[in-house]
PDB file of C-alpha atoms in Angstrom:
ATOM      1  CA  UNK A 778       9.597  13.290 -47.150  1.00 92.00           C
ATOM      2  CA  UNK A 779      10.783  12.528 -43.243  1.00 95.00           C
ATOM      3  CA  UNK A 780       8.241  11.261 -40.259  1.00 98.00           C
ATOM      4  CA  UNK A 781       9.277  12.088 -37.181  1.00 98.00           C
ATOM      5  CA  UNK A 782       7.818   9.421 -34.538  1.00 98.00           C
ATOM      6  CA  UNK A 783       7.570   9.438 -30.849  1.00 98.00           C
ATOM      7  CA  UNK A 784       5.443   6.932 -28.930  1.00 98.00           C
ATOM      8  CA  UNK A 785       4.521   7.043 -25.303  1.00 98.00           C
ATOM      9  CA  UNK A 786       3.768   3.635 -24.094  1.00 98.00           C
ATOM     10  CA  UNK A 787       2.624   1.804 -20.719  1.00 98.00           C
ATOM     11  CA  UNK A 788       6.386   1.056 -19.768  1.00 96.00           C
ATOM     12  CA  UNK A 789       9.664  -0.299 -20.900  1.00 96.00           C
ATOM     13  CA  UNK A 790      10.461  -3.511 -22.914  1.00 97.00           C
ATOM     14  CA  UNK A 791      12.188  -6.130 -20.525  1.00 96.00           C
ATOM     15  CA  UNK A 792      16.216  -5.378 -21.403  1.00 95.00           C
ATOM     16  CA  UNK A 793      17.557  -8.074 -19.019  1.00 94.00           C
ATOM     17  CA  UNK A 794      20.730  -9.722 -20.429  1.00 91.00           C
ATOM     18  CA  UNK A 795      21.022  -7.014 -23.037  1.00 92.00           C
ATOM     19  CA  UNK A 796      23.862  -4.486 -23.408  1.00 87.00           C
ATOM     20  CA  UNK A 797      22.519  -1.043 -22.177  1.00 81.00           C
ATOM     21  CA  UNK A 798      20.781   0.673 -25.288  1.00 83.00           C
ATOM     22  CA  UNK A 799      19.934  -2.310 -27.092  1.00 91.00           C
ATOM     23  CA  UNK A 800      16.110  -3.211 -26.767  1.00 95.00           C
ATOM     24  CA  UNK A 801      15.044  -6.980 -27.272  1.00 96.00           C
ATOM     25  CA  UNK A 802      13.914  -8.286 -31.122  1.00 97.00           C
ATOM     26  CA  UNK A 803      10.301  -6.903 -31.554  1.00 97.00           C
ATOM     27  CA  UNK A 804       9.113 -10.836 -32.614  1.00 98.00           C
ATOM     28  CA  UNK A 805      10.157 -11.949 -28.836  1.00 97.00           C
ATOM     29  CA  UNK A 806       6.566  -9.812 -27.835  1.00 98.00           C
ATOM     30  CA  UNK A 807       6.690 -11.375 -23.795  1.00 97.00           C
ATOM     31  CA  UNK A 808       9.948  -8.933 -23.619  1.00 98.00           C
ATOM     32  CA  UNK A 809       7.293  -5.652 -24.933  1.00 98.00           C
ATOM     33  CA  UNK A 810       4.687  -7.052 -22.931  1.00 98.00           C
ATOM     34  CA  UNK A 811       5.166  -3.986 -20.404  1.00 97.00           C
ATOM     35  CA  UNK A 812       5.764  -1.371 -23.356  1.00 98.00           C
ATOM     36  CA  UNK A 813       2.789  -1.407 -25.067  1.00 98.00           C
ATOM     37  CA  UNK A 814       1.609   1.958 -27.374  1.00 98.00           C
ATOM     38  CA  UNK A 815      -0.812   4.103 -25.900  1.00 98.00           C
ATOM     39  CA  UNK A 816      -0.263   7.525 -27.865  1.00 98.00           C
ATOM     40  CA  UNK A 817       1.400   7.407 -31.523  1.00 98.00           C
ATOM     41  CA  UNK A 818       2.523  10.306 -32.872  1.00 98.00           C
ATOM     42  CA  UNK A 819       3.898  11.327 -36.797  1.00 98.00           C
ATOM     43  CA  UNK A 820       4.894  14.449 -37.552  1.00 98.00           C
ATOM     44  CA  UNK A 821       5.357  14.913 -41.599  1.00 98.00           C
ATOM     45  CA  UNK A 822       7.842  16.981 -43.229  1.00 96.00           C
ATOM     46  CA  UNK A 823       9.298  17.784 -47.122  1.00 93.00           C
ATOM     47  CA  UNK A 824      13.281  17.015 -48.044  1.00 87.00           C
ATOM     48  CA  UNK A 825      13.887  20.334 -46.200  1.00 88.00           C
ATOM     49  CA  UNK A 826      12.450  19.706 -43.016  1.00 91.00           C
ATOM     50  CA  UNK A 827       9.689  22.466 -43.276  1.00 93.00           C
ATOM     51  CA  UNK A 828       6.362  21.293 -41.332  1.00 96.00           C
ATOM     52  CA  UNK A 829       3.879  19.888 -43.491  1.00 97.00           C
ATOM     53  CA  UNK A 830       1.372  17.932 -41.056  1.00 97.00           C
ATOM     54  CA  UNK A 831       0.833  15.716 -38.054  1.00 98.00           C
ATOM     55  CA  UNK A 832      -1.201  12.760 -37.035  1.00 98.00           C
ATOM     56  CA  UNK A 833      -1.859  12.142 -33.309  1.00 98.00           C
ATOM     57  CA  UNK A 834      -3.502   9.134 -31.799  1.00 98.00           C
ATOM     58  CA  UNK A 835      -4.322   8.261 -28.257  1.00 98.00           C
ATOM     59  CA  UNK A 836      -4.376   3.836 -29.122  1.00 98.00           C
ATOM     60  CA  UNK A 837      -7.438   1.801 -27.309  1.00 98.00           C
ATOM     61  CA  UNK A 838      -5.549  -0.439 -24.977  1.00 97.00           C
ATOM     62  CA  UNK A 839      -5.965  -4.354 -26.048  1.00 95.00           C
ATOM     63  CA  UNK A 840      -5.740  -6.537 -23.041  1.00 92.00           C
ATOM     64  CA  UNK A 841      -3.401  -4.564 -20.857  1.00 96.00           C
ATOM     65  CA  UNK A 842      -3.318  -2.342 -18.179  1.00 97.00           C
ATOM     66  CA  UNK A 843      -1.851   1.403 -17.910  1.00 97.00           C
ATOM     67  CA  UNK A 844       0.376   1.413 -14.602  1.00 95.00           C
ATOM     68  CA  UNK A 845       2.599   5.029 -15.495  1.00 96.00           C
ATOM     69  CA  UNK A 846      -0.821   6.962 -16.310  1.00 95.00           C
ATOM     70  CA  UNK A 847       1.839   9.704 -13.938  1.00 94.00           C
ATOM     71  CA  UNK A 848       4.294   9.513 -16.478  1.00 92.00           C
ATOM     72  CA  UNK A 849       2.229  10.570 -19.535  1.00 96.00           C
ATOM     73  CA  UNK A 850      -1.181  11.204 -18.408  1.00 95.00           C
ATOM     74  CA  UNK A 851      -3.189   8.702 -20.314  1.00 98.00           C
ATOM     75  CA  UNK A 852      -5.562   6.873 -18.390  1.00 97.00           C
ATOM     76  CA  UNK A 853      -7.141   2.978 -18.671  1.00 98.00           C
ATOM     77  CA  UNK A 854     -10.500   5.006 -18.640  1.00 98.00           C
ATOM     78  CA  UNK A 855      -8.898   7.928 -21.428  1.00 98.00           C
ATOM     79  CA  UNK A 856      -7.528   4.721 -23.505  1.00 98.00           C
ATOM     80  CA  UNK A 857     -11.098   2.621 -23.379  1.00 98.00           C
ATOM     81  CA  UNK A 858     -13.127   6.052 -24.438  1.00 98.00           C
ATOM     82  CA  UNK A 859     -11.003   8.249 -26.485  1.00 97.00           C
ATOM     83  CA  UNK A 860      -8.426   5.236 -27.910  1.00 98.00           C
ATOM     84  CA  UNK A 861      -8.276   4.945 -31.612  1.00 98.00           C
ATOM     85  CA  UNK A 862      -7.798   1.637 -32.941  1.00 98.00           C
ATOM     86  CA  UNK A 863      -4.088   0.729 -33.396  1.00 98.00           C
ATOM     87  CA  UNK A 864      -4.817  -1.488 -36.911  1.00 98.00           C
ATOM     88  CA  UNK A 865      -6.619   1.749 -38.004  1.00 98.00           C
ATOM     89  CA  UNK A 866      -3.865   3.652 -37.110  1.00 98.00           C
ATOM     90  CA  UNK A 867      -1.280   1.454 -38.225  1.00 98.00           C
ATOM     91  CA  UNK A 868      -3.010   0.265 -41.646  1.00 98.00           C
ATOM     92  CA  UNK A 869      -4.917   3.561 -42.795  1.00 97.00           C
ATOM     93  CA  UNK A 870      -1.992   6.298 -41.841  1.00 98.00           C
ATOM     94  CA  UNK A 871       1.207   4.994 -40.692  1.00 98.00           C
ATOM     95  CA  UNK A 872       1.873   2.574 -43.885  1.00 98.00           C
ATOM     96  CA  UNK A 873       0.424   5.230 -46.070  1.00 98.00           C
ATOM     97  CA  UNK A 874       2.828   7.608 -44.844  1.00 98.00           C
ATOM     98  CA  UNK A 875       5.575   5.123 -44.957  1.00 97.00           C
ATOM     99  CA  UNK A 876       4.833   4.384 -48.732  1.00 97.00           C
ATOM    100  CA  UNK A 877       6.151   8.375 -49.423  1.00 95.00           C
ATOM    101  CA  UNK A 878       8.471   8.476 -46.967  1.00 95.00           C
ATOM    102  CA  UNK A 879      12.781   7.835 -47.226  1.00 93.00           C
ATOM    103  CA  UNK A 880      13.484   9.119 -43.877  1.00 94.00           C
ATOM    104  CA  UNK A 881      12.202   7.767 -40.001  1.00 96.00           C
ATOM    105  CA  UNK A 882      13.478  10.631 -37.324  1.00 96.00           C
ATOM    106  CA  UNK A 883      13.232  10.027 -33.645  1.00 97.00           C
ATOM    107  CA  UNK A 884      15.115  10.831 -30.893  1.00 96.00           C
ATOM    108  CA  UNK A 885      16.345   6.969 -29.529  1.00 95.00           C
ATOM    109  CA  UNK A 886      14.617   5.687 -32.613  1.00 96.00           C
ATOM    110  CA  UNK A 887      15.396   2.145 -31.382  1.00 95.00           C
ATOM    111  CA  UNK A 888      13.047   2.062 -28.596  1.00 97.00           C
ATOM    112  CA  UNK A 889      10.263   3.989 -31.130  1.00 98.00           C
ATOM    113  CA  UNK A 890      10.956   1.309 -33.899  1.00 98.00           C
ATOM    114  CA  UNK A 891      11.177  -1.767 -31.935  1.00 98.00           C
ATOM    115  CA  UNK A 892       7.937  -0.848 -29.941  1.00 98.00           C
ATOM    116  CA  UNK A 893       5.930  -0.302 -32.868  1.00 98.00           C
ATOM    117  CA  UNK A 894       7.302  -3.292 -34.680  1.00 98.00           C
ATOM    118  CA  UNK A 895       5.860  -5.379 -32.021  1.00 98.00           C
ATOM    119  CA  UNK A 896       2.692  -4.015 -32.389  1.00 98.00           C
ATOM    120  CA  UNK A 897       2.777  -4.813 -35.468  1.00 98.00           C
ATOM    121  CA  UNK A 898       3.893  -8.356 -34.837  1.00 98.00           C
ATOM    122  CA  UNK A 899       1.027  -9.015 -32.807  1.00 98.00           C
ATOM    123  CA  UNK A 900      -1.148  -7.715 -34.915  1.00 98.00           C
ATOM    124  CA  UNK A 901       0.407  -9.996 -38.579  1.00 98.00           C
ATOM    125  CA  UNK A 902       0.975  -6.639 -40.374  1.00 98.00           C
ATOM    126  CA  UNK A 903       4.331  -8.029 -41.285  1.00 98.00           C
ATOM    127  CA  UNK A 904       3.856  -5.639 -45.059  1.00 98.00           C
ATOM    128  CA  UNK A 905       4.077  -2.963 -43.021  1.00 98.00           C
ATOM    129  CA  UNK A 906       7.048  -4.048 -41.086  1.00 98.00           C
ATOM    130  CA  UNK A 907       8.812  -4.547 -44.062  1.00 98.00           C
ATOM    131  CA  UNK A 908       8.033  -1.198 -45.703  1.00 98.00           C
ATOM    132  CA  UNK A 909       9.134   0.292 -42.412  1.00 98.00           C
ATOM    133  CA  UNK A 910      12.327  -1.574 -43.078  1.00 97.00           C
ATOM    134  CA  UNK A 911      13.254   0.104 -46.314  1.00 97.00           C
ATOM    135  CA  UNK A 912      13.782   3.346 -44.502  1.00 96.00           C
ATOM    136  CA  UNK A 913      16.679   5.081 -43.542  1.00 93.00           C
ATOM    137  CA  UNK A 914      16.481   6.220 -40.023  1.00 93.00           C
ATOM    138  CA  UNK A 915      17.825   9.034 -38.472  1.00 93.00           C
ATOM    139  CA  UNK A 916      18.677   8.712 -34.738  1.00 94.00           C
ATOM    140  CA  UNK A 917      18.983  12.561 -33.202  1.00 94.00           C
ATOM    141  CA  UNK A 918      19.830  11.221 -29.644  1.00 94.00           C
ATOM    142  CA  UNK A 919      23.036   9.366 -31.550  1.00 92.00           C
ATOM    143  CA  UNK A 920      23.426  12.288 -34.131  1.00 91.00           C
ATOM    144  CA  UNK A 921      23.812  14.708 -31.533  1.00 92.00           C
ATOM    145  CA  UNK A 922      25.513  12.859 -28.672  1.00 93.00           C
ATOM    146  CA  UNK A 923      29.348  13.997 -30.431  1.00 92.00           C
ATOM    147  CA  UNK A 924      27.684  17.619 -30.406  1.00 92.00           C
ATOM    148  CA  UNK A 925      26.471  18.190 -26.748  1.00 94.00           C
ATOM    149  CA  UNK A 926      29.637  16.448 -25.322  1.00 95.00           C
ATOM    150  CA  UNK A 927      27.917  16.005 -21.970  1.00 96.00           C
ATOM    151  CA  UNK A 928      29.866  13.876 -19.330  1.00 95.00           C
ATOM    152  CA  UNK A 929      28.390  11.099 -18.058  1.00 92.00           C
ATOM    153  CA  UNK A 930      29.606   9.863 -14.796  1.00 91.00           C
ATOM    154  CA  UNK A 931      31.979   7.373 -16.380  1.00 90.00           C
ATOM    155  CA  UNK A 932      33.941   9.693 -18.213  1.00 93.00           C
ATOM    156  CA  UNK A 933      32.199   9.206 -21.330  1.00 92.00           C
ATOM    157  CA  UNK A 934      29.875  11.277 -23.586  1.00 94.00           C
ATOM    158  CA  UNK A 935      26.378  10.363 -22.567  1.00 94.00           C
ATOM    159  CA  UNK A 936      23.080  10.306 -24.644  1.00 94.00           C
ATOM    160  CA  UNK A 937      21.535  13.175 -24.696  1.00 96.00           C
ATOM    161  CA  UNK A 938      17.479  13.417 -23.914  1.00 96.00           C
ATOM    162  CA  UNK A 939      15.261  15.182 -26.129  1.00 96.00           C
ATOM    163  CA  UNK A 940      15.235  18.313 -23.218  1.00 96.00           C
ATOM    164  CA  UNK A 941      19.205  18.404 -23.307  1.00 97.00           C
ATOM    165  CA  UNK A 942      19.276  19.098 -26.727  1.00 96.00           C
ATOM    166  CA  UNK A 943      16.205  21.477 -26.911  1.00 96.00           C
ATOM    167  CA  UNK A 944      17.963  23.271 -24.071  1.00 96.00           C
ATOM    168  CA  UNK A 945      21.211  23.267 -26.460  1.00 95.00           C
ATOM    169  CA  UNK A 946      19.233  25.125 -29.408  1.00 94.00           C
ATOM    170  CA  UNK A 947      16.778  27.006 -27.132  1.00 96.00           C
ATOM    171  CA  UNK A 948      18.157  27.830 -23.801  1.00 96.00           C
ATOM    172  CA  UNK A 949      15.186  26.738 -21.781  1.00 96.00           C
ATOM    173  CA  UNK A 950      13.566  23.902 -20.881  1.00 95.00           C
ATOM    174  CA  UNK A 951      10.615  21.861 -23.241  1.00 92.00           C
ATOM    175  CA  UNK A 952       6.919  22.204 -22.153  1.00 86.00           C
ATOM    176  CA  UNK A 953       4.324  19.148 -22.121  1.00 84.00           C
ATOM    177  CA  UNK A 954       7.415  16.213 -22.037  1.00 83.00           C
ATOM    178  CA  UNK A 955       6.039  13.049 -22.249  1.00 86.00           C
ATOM    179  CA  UNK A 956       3.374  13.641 -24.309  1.00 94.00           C
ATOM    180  CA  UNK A 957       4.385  12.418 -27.899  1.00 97.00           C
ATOM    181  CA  UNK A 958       2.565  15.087 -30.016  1.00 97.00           C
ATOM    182  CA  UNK A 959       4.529  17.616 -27.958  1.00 96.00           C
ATOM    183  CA  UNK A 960       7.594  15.347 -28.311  1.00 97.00           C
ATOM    184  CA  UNK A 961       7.755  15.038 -32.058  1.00 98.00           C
ATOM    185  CA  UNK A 962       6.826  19.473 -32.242  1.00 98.00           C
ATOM    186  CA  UNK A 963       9.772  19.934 -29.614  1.00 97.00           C
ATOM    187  CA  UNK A 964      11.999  17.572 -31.932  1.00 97.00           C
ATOM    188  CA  UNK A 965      11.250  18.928 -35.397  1.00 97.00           C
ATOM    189  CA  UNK A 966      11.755  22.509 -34.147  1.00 97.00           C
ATOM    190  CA  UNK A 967      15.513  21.103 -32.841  1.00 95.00           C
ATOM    191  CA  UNK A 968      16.025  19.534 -35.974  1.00 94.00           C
ATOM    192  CA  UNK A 969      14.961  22.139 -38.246  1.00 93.00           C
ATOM    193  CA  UNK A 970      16.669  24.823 -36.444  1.00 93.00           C
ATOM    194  CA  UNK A 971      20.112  22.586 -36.613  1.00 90.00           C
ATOM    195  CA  UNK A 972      19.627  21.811 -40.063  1.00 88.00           C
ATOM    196  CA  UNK A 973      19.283  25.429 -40.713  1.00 88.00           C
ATOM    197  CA  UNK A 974      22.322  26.695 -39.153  1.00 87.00           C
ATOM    198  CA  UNK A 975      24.457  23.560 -40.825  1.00 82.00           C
ATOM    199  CA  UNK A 976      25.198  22.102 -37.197  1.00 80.00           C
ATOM    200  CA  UNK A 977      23.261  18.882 -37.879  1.00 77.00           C
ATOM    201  CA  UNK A 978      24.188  18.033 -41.300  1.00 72.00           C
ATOM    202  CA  UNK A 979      20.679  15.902 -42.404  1.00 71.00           C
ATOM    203  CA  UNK A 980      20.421  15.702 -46.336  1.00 64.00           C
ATOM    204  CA  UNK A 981      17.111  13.899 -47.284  1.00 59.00           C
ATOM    205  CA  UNK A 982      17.127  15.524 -50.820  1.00 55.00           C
ATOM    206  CA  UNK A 983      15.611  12.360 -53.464  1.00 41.00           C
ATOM    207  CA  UNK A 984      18.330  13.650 -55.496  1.00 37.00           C
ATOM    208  CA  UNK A 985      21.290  13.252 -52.840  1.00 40.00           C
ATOM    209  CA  UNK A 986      19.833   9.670 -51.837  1.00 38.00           C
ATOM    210  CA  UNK A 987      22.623   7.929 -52.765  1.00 36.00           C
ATOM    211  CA  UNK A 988      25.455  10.206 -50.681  1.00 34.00           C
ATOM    212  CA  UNK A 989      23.042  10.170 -48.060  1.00 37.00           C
ATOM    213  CA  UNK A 990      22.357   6.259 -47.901  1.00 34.00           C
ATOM    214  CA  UNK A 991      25.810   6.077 -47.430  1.00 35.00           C
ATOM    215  CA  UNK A 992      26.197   8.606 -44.539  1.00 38.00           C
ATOM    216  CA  UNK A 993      23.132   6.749 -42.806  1.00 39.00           C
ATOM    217  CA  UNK A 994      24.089   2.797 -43.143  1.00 35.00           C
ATOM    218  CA  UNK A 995      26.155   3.179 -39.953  1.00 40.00           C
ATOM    219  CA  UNK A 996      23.068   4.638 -37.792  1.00 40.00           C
ATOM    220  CA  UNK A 997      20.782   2.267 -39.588  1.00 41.00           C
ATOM    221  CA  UNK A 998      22.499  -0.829 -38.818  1.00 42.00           C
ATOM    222  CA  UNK A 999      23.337   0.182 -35.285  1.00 43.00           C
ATOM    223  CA  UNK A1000      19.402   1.180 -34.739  1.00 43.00           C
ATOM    224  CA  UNK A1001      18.215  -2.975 -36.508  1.00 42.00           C
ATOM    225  CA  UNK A1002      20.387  -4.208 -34.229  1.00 43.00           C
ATOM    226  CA  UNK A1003      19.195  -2.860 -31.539  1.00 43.00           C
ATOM    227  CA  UNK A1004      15.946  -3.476 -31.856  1.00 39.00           C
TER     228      UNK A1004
END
């Protein structure tokens, strides 16, 4: 089983002194003081990357304010009425899912990973950090950088956003970005279409964990790293 994750949250982690595209160590919380979750999303699929269910959670804001509500459209007032809990979310769903899991997709899946780590940081839900640890993850920004081969204005091959490579596969544009239910639909329907036509070469077979443990430990330790 893969999760696909996105997470939109009230701003970036502080990234001063760090090498662009590496995102602070999720214990050092001050530096995700101004990236804190507000909407959680999981999308769950089989070994095959057919749809099985998602979970989507707009998360009750503890202590903090929501400056971008522009950016994603959730509110203070939306967070304080509609907000779910993020130790229900966390403990009830996300390390349930994570106990049947292998796989973690997300498009820049260090900033997802090291923004819910914190969370759960804060929070002393260190079991779940380590179960989160056992899985290989699967960064389609990286994946697909080498594919898209879009020049950035150094020369160089530039990440690709989760719109560039929809508009790859698709030919037009996403709807709804920055929301991260829409996010994590746009992202499985990229990676399931890639996967189909053998362009993205994902293998999350049980029975092909061992070739594909290998193919992943470069991604993997790049991603820990980084966040």
């Amino acid at each position: 089983m893969a999760l696909f994750i996105d997470t939109e949250t009230s701003g970036l982690p502080d990234t001063r002194n760090l090498r662009w595209g590496v995102y602070p160590y999720y214990r050092d919380l001050e530096k995700y003081d101004g990236a804190r979750i507000v909407q959680f999303s999981i999308l769950i699929t089989d070994t095959k990357f057919k749809y099985e269910d998602v979970k989507d959670y707009i998360i009750k804001r503890e202590g903090f304010e929501i400056m971008n509500e522009n950016f994603h459209g959730i509110s203070n007032e939306i967070s304080d009425t509609v907000g779910v809990d993020f130790n229900t979310v966390a403990v009830d769903i996300f390390y349930e899912l994570l106990k049947k899991t292998t796989h973690i997709v997300a498009h820049n899946v260090g900033f997802d990973v090291g923004v819910i780590k914190s969370e759960l940081h804060r929070r002393n839900l260190q079991f779940i950090i380590d179960e989160l640890d056992k899985k290989t993850l699967l960064c389609t920004m990286k994946h697909m950088k080498p594919i898209l081969k879009i020049i950035n204005q150094y020369g160089n091959y530039k990440n690709p956003s989760l719109n560039e490579i929809y508009k790859y596969n698709f030919k037009t544009d996403v709807e709804n970005a920055h929301n991260s239910l829409y996010d994590v639909y746009n992202l499985h329907k990229v990676v399931e279409h890639m996967y189909k036509n053998n362009t993205l070469k994902y293998d999350i077979d049980i029975s092909n964990s061992k070739r594909q443990i290998k193919q992943d430990t470069q991604t993997k330790h790049e991603t820990q790293q980084a966040v």
